[in-house]
Short mmCIF file of C-alpha atoms and ligand atoms in Angstrom, two decimals:
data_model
loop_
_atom_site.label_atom_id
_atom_site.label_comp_id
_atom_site.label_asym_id
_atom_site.label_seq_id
_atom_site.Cartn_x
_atom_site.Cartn_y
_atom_site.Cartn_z
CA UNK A 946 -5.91 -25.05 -17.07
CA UNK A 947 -3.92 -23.77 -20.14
CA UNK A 948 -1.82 -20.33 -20.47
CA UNK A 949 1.59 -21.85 -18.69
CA UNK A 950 2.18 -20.84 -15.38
CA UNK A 951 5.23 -19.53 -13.95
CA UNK A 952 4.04 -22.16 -11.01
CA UNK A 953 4.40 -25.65 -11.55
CA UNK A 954 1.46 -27.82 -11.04
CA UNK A 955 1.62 -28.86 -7.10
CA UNK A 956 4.21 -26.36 -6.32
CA UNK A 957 3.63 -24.09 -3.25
CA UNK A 958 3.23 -20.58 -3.44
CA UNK A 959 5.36 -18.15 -0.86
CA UNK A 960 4.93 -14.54 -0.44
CA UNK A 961 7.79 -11.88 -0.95
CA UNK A 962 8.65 -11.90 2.74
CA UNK A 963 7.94 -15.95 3.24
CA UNK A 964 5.49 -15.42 6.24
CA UNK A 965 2.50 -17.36 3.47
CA UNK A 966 2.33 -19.96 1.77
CA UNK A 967 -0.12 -22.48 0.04
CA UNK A 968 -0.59 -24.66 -2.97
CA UNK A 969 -3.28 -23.93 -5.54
CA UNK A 970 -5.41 -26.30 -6.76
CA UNK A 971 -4.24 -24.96 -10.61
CA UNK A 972 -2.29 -21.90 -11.75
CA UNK A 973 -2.13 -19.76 -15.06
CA UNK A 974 -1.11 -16.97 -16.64
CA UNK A 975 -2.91 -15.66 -19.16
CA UNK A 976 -1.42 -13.64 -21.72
CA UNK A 977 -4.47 -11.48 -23.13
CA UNK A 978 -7.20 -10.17 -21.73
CA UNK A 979 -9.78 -12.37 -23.28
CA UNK A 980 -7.87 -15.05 -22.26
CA UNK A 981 -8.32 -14.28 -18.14
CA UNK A 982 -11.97 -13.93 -18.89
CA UNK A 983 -12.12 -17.65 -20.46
CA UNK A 984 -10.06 -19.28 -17.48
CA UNK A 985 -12.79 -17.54 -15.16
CA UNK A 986 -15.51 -18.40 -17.22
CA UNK A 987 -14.18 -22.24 -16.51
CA UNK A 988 -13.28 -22.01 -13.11
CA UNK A 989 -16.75 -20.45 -12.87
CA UNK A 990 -18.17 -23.62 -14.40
CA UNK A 991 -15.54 -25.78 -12.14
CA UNK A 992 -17.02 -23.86 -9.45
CA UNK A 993 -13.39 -23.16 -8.46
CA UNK A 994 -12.24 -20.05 -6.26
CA UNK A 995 -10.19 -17.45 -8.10
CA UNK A 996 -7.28 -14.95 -7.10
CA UNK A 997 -4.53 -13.15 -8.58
CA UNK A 998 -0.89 -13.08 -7.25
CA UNK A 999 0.71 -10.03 -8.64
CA UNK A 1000 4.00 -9.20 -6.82
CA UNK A 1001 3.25 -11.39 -3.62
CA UNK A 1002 4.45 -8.13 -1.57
CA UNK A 1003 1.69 -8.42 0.68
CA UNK A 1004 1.94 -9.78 4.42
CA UNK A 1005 -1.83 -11.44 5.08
CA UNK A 1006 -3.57 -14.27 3.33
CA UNK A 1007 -5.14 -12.23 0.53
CA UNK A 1008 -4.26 -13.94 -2.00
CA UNK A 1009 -4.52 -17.81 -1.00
CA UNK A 1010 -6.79 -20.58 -3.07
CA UNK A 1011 -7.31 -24.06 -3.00
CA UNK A 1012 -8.89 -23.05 -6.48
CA UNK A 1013 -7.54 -20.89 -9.34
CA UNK A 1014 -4.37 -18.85 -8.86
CA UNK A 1015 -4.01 -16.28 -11.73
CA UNK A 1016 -0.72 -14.38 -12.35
CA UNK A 1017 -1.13 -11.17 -14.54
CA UNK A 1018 2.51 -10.34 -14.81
CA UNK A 1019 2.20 -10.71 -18.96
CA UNK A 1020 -0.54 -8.62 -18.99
CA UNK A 1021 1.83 -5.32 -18.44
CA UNK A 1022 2.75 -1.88 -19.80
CA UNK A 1023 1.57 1.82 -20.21
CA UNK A 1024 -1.27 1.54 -22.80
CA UNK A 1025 -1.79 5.16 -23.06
CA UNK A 1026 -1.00 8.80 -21.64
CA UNK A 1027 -2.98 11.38 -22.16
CA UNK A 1028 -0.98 15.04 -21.01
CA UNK A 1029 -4.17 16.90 -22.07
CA UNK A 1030 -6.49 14.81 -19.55
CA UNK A 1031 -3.63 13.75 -17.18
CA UNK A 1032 -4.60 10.29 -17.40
CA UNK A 1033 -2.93 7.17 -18.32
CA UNK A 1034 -4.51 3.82 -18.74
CA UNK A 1035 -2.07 0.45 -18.04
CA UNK A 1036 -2.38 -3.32 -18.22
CA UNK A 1037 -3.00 -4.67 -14.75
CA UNK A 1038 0.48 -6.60 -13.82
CA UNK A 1039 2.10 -3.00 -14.99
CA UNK A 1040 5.19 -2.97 -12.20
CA UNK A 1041 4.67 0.56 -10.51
CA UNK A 1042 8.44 1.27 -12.05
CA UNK A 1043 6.53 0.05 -15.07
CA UNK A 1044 4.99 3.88 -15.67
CA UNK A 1045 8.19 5.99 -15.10
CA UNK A 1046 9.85 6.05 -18.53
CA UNK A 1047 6.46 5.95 -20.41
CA UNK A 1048 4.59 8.77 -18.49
CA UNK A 1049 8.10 10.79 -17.91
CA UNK A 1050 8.19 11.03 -21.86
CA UNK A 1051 4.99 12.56 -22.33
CA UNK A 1052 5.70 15.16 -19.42
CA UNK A 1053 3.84 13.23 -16.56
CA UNK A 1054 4.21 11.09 -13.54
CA UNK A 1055 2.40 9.19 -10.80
CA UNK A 1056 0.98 12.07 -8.14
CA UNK A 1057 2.59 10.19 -5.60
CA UNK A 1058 3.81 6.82 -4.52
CA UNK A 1059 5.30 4.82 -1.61
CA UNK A 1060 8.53 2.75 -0.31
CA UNK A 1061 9.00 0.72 -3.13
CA UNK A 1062 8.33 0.24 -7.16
CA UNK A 1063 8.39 -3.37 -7.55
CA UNK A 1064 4.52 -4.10 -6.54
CA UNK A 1065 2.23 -4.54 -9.65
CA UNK A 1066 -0.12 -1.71 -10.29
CA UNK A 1067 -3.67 -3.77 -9.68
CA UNK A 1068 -2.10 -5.51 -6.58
CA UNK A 1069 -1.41 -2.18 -5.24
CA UNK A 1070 -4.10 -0.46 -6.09
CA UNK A 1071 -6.12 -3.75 -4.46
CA UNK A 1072 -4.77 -2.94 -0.57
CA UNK A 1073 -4.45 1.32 -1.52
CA UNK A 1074 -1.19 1.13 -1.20
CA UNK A 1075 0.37 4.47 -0.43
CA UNK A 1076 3.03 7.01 0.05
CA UNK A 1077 3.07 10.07 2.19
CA UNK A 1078 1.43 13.40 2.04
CA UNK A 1079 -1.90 15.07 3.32
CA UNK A 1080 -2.52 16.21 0.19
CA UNK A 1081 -1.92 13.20 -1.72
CA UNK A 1082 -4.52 10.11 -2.02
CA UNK A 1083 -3.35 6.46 -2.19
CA UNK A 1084 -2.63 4.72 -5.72
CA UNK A 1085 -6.67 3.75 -5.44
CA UNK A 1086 -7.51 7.38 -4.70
CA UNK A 1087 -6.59 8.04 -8.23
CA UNK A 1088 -8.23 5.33 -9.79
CA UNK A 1089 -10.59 6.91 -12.77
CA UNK A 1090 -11.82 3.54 -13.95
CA UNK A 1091 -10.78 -0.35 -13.96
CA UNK A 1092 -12.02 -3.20 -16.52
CA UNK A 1093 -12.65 -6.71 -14.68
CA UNK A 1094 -13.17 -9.84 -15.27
CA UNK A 1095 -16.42 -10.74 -13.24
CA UNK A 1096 -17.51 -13.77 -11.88
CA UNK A 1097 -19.67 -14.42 -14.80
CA UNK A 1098 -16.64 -14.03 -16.97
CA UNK A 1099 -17.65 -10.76 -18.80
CA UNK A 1100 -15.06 -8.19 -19.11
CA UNK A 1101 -16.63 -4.79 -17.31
CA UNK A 1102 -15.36 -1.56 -17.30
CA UNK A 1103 -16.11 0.95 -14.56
CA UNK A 1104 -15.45 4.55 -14.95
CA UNK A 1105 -16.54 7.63 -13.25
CA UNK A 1106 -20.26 7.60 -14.59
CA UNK A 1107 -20.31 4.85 -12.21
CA UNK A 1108 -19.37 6.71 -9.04
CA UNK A 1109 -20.62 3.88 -6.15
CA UNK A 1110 -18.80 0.46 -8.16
CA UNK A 1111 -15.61 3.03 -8.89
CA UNK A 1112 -16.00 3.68 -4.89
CA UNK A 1113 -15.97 -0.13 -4.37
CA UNK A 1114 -13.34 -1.08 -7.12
CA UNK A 1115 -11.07 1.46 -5.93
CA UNK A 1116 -10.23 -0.65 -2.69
CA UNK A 1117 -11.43 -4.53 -3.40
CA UNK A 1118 -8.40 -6.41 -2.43
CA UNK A 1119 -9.53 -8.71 -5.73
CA UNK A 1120 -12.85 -9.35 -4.10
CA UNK A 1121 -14.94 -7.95 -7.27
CA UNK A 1122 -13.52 -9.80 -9.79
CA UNK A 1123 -10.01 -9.73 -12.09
CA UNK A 1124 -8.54 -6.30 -12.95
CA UNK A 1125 -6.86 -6.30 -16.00
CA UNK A 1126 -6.47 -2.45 -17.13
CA UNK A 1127 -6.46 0.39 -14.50
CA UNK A 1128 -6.73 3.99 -15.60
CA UNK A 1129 -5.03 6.29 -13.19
CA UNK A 1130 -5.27 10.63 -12.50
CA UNK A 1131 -1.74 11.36 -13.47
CA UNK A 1132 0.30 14.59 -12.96
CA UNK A 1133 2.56 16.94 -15.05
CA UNK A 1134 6.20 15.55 -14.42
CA UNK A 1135 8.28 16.67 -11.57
CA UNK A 1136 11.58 17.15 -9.39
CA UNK A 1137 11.52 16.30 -5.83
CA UNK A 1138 14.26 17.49 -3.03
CA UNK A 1139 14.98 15.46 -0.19
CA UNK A 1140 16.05 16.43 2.53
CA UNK A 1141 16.99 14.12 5.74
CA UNK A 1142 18.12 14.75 8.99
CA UNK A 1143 17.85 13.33 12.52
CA UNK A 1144 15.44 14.97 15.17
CA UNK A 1145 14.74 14.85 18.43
CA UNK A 1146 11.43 12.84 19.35
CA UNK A 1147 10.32 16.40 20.76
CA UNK A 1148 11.51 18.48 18.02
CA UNK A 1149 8.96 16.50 15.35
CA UNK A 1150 6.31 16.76 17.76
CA UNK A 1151 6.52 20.57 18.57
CA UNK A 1152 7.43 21.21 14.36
CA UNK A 1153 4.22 18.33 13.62
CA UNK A 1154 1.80 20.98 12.07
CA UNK A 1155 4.81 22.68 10.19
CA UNK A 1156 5.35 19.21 8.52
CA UNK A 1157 2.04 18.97 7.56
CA UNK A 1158 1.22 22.18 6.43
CA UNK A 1159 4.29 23.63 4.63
CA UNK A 1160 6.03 21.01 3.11
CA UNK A 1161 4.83 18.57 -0.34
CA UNK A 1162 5.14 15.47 2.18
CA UNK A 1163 7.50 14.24 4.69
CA UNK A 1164 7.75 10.64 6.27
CA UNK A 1165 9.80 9.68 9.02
CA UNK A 1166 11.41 6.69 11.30
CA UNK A 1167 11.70 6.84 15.23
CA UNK A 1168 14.77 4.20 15.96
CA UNK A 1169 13.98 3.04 19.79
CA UNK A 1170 17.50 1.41 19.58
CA UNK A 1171 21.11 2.05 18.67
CA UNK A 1172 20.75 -1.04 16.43
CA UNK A 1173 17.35 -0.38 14.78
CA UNK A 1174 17.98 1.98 11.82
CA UNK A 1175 20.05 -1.08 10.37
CA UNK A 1176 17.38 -2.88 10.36
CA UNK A 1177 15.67 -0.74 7.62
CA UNK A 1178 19.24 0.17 5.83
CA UNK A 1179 18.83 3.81 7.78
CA UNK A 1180 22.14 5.33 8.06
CA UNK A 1181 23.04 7.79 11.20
CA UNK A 1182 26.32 8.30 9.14
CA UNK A 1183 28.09 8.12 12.34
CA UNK A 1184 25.66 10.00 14.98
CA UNK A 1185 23.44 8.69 17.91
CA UNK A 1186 20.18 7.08 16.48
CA UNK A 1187 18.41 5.68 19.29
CA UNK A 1188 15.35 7.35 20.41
CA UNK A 1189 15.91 10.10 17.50
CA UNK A 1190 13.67 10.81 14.28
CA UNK A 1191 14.98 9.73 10.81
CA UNK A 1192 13.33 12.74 9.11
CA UNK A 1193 12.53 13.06 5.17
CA UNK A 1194 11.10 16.08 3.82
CA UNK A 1195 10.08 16.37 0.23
CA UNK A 1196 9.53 19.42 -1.58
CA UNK A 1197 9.01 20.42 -5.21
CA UNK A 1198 12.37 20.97 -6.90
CA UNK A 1199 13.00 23.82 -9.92
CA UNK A 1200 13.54 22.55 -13.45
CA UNK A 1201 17.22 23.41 -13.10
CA UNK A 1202 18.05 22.72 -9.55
CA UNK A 1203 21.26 20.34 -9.43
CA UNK A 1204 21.88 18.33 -6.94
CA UNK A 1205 25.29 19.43 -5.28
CA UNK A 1206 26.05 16.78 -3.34
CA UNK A 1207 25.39 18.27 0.02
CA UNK A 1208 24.76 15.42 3.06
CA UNK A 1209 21.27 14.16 3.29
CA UNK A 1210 20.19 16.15 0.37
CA UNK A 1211 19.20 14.64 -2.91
CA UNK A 1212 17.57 16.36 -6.06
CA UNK A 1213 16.17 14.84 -9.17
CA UNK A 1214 13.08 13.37 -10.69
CA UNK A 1215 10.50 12.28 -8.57
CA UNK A 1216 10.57 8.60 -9.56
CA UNK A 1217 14.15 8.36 -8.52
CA UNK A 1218 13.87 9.96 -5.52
CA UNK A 1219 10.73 7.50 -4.33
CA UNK A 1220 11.74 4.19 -3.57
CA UNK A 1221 14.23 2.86 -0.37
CA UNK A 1222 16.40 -0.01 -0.41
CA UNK A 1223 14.45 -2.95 1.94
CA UNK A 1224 15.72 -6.10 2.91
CA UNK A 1225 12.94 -8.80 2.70
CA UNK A 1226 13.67 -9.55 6.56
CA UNK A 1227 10.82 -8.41 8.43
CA UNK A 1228 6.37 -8.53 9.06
CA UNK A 1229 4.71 -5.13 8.80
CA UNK A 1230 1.61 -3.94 10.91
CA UNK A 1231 0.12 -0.72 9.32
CA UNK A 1232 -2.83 1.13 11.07
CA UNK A 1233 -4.16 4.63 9.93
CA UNK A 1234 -5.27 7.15 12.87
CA UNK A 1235 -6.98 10.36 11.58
CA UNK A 1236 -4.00 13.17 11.13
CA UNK A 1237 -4.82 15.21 14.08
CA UNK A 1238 -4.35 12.27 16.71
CA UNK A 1239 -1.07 11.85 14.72
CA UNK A 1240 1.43 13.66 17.55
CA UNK A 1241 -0.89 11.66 20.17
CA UNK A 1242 -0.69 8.25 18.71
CA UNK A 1243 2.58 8.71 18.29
CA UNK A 1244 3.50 9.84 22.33
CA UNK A 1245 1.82 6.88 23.13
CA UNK A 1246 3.18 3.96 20.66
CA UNK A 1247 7.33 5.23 21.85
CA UNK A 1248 6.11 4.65 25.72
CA UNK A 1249 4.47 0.98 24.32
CA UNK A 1250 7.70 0.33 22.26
CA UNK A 1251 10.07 1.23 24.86
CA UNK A 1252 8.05 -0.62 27.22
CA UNK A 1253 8.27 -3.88 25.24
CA UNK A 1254 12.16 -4.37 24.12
CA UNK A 1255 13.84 -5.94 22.70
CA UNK A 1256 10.58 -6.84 20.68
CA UNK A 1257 9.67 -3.81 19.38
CA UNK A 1258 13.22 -2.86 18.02
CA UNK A 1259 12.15 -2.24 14.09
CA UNK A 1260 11.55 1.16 13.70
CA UNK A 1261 8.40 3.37 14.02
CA UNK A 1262 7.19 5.02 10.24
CA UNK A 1263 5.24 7.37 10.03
CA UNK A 1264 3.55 8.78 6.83
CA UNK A 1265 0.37 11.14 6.11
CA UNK A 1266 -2.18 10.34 3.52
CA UNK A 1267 -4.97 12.51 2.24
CA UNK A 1268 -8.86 11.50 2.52
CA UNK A 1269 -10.26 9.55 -0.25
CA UNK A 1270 -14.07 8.24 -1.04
CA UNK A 1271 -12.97 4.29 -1.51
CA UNK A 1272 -15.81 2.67 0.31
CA UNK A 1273 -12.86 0.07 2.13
CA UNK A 1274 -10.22 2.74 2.24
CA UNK A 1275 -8.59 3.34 5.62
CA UNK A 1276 -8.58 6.99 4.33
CA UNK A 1277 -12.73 6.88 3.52
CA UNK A 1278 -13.72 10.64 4.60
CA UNK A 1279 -10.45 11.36 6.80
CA UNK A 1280 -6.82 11.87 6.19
CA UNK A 1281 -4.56 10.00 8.03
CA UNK A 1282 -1.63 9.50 10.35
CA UNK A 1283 -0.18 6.37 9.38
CA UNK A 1284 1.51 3.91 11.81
CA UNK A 1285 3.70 1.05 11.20
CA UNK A 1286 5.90 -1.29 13.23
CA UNK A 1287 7.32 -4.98 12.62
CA UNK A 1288 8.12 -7.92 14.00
CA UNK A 1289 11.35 -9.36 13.82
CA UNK A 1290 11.08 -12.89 11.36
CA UNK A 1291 11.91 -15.60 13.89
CA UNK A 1292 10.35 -14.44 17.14
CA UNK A 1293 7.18 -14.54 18.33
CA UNK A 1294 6.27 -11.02 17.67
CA UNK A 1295 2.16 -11.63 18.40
CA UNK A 1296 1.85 -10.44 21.67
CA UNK A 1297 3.88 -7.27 20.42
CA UNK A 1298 1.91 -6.56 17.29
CA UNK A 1299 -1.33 -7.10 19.71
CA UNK A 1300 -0.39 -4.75 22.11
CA UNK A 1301 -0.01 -2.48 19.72
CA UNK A 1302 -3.45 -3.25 17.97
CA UNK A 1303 -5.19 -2.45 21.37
CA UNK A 1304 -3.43 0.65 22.17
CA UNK A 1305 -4.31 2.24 18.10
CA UNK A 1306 -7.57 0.72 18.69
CA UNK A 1307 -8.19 3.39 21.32
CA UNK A 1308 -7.71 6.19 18.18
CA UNK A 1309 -9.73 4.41 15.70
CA UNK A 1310 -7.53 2.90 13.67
CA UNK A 1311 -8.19 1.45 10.50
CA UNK A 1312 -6.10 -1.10 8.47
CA UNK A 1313 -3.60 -1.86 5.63
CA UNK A 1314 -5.61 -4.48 4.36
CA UNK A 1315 -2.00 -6.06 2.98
CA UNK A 1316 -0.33 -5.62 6.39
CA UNK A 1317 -0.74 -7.93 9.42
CA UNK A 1318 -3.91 -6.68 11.62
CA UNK A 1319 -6.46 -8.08 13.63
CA UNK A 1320 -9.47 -6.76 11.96
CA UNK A 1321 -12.73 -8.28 13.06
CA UNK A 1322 -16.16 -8.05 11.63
CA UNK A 1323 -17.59 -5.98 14.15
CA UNK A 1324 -14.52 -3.55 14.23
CA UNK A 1325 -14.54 -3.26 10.68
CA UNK A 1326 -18.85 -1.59 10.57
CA UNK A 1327 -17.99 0.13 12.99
CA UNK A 1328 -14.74 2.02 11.46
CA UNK A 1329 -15.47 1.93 7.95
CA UNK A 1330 -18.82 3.54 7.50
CA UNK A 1331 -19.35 2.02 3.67
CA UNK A 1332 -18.18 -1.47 4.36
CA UNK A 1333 -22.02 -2.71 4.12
CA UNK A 1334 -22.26 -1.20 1.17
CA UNK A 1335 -18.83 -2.42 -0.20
CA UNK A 1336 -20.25 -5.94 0.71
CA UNK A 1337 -24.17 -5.60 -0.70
CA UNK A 1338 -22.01 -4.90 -4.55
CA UNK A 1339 -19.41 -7.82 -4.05
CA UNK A 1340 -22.66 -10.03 -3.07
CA UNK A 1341 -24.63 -8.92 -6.55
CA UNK A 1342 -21.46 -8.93 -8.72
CA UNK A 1343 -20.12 -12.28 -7.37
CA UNK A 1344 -22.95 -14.41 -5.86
CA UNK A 1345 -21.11 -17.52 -5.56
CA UNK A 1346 -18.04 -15.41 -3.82
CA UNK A 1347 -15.79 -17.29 -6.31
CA UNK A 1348 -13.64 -14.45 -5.47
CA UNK A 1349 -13.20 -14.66 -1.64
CA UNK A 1350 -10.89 -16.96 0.34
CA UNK A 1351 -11.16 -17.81 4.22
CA UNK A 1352 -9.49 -14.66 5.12
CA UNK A 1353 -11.84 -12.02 3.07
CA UNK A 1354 -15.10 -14.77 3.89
CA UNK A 1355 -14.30 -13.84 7.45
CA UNK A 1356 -14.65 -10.30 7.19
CA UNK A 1357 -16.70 -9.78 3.52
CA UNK A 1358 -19.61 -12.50 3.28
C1 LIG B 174 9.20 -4.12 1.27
C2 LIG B 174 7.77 -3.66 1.22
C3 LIG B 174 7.50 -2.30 1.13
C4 LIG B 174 6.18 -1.84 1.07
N1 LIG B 174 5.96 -0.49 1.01
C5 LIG B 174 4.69 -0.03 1.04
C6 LIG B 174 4.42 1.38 1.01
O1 LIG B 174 5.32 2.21 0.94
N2 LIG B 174 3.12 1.76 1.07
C7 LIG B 174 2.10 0.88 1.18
O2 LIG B 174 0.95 1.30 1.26
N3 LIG B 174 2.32 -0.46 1.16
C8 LIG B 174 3.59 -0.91 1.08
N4 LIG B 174 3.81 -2.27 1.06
C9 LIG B 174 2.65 -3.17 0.95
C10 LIG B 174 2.33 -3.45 -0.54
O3 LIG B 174 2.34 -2.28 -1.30
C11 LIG B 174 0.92 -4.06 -0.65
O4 LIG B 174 0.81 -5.21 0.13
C12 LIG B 174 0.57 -4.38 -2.12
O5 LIG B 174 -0.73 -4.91 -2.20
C13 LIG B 174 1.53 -5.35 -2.75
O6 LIG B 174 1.36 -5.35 -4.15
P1 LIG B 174 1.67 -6.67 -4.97
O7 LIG B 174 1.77 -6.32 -6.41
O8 LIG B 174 2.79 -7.38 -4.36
O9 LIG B 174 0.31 -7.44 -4.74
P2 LIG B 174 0.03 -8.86 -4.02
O10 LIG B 174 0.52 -8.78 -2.62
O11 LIG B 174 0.53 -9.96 -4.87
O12 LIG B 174 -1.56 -8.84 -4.04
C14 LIG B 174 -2.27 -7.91 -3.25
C15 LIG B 174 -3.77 -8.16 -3.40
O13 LIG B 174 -4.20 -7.71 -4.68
C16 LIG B 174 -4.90 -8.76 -5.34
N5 LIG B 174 -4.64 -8.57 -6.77
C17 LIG B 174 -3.45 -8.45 -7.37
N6 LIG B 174 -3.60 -8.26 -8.69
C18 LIG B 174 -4.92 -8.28 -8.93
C19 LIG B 174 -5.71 -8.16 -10.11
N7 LIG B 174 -5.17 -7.99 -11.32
N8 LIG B 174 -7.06 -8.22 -9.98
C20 LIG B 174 -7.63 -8.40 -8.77
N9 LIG B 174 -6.93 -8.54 -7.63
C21 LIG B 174 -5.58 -8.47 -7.72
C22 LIG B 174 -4.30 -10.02 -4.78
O14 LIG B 174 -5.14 -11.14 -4.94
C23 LIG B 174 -4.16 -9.62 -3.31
O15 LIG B 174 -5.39 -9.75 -2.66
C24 LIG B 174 5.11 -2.76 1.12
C25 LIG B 174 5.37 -4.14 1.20
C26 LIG B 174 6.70 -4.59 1.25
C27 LIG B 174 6.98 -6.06 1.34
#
């Protein structure tokens, strides 16, 4: 295959944490649009498998192939920003940090957005990634309309006129074909406060529909161990931390309000205030409950975590997210409470991470699709009430299912 890699023919690919791994059968990356559409015109012919690594910052198999591995990361930048519409259109392998600068000049920025900045835009967009907030959709909930590459090799656009493929695109996890321009719902620029303190467990229960309801968004850690908010570069700056809250609270920030300094308080624009500091040393579960089982799920995972030390020492997040109408969202119809744990790299986490599947199981719980779960077929009709018809538009857009791998084929034939 031509346009140079970054991967060396027979080298193995590893993700960002290093729990997968596999060697392609080729890899490209294609500098121009027209130029993805040709290599999947010819892997089309090859009847080779095709997927795109963008930031490799997911945790499951999503992106293995013994066929075509694409990598978009040329194909980047802010195209256009429209302040009038509040829309801005971007190349695919567009780093999320990618839009700051650009959008921040015209007066906008992203609505909202999660943990980290470094994931490209499509490969977030794929899993709907997310940040926190009831109010707030994931980065696919404000997808307006994507062009892809399909397995016939034509270049299609979806857009809104479209409503039923823009439900389908919005959450495809690459199964519909290549995205290589996203246009996103964008916002009028903004300051964010943050405010962080540590609660009791108690305290954020009983304050729960305060959280929710009066502030922009909040997120927040509960540290079963002394030792745990290391793990995620949380600092107690001296106090107690185990079995306490890490709180954050975010609220919309005047114009002119400076940031003074005070302890746990920060103030500026939203894109700086966004991202945490990670360490690449641990595997993420994510499971969405619907928001109002939130302050239930919750009781129940601290009994499970305490029960199962030193195991389940990572912390607890927890985040909001508001409904969308993505057909494989785990917000489709309902906002959620999001859960997520990890296993410590090096130990055999499983029977951990499957405990903890059974027990959110009991609240419906619906997946990250780029975070370790257990998903089956049967669980996933019965949680996600579009996934047939998710599956009857990947069948007619990509016959062949050039673009699944063992992993999606398991759940997506
Ligand atoms: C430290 C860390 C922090 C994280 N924080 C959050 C968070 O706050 N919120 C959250 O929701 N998630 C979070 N995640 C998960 C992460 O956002 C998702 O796994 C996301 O998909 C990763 O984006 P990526 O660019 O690395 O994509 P990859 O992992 O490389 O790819 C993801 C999927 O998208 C597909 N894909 C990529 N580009 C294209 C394209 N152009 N066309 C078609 N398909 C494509 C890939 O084939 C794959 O199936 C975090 C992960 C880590 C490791």
């Amino acid at each position: 295959m031509s346009a140079e890699s970054s991967l060396p023919p027979g080298s193995r690919w590893t993700n960002w944490v290093g729990n997968q791994s596999f060697t392609p059968g080729h890899a490209a990356a294609p500098r121009a649009e027209s130029e993805v559409a040709e290599l999947v015109r010819r892997a089309a012919g090859q009847g080779l498998g095709v997927r795109v690594s963008a930031a490799r910052h997911s945790f499951t198999p999503i992106v293995e192939t013994d066929g075509l591995l694409l990598d978009l990361s040329a194909l980047s930048g802010v195209v256009s920003a429209d302040a009038g519409r509040r829309r801005a259109v971007a190349l695919a392998g567009t780093p999320i940090h990618g839009f700051y600068e650009p959008l921040w000049q015209q007066g906008l920025a992203l609505i909202n957005q999660g943990d980290i900045d470094t994931q490209q835009i499509a490969g977030a967009i794929a899993t709907a990634t997310h940040g926190s907030g009831p109010r707030f959709t994931s980065l696919s909930g404000v997808l307006r309309g994507v062009t892809l590459v399909t397995a016939s090799g034509e270049l299609r656009t979806i857009a809104e006129d479209e409503p039923e493929l823009l439900a389908a695109a919005q959450v495809a996890v690459g199964m519909l074909g290549v995205m290589t321009r996203v246009e996103l719902e964008v916002t009028a620029a903004y300051r964010l406060r943050e405010q962080v303190d540590l609660w009791s467990f108690d305290e954020v229960l009983e304050r729960w529909d305060e959280l929710v309801a009066e502030h922009r968004h909040f997120g927040l850690f509960w540290l079963p161990t002394e030792a745990s908010g290391a793990l995620y570069n949380l600092d107690g700056h001296g106090r107690p931390m185990a079995d306490r809250c890490y709180v954050k609270i975010y609220d919309e920030a005047a114009p002119d309000e400076p940031d003074d300094g005070t302890p746990g308080r920060r103030v500026d624009r939203c894109y700086r205030i966004y991202p945490m500091v990670y360490d690449a040393n641990f595997h993420e579960l994510e499971y969405f409950v619907p928001l109002e089982r939130g302050p239930e799920a919750m009781r129940a995972m601290r009994e499970l975590m305490l029960a199962s030390l030193p195991l389940s020492a990572f912390p607890l997040e927890i985040r909001t997210v508001g409904a969308d109408n993505a057909y494989l969202s785990p917000n489709h119809g309902r906002a959620s409470a999001v859960i997520s744990v990890s296993g410590q790299p090096g130990t055999d986490y499983w029977p951990y991470l499957r405990a903890v599947d059974a027990l959110l199981t009991q609240f419906d719980a619906r997946v990250h699709w780029g975070k370790l779960h257990f998903l089956t077929p049967e669980r996933l009709h019965a949680l996600y009430p579009r996934a047939q018809d998710f599956i009857a538009i990947r069948r007619e857009l990509d016959p062949q299912g050039m673009f699944l791998n063992a992993h999606l084929r398991a759940l997506f034939n």
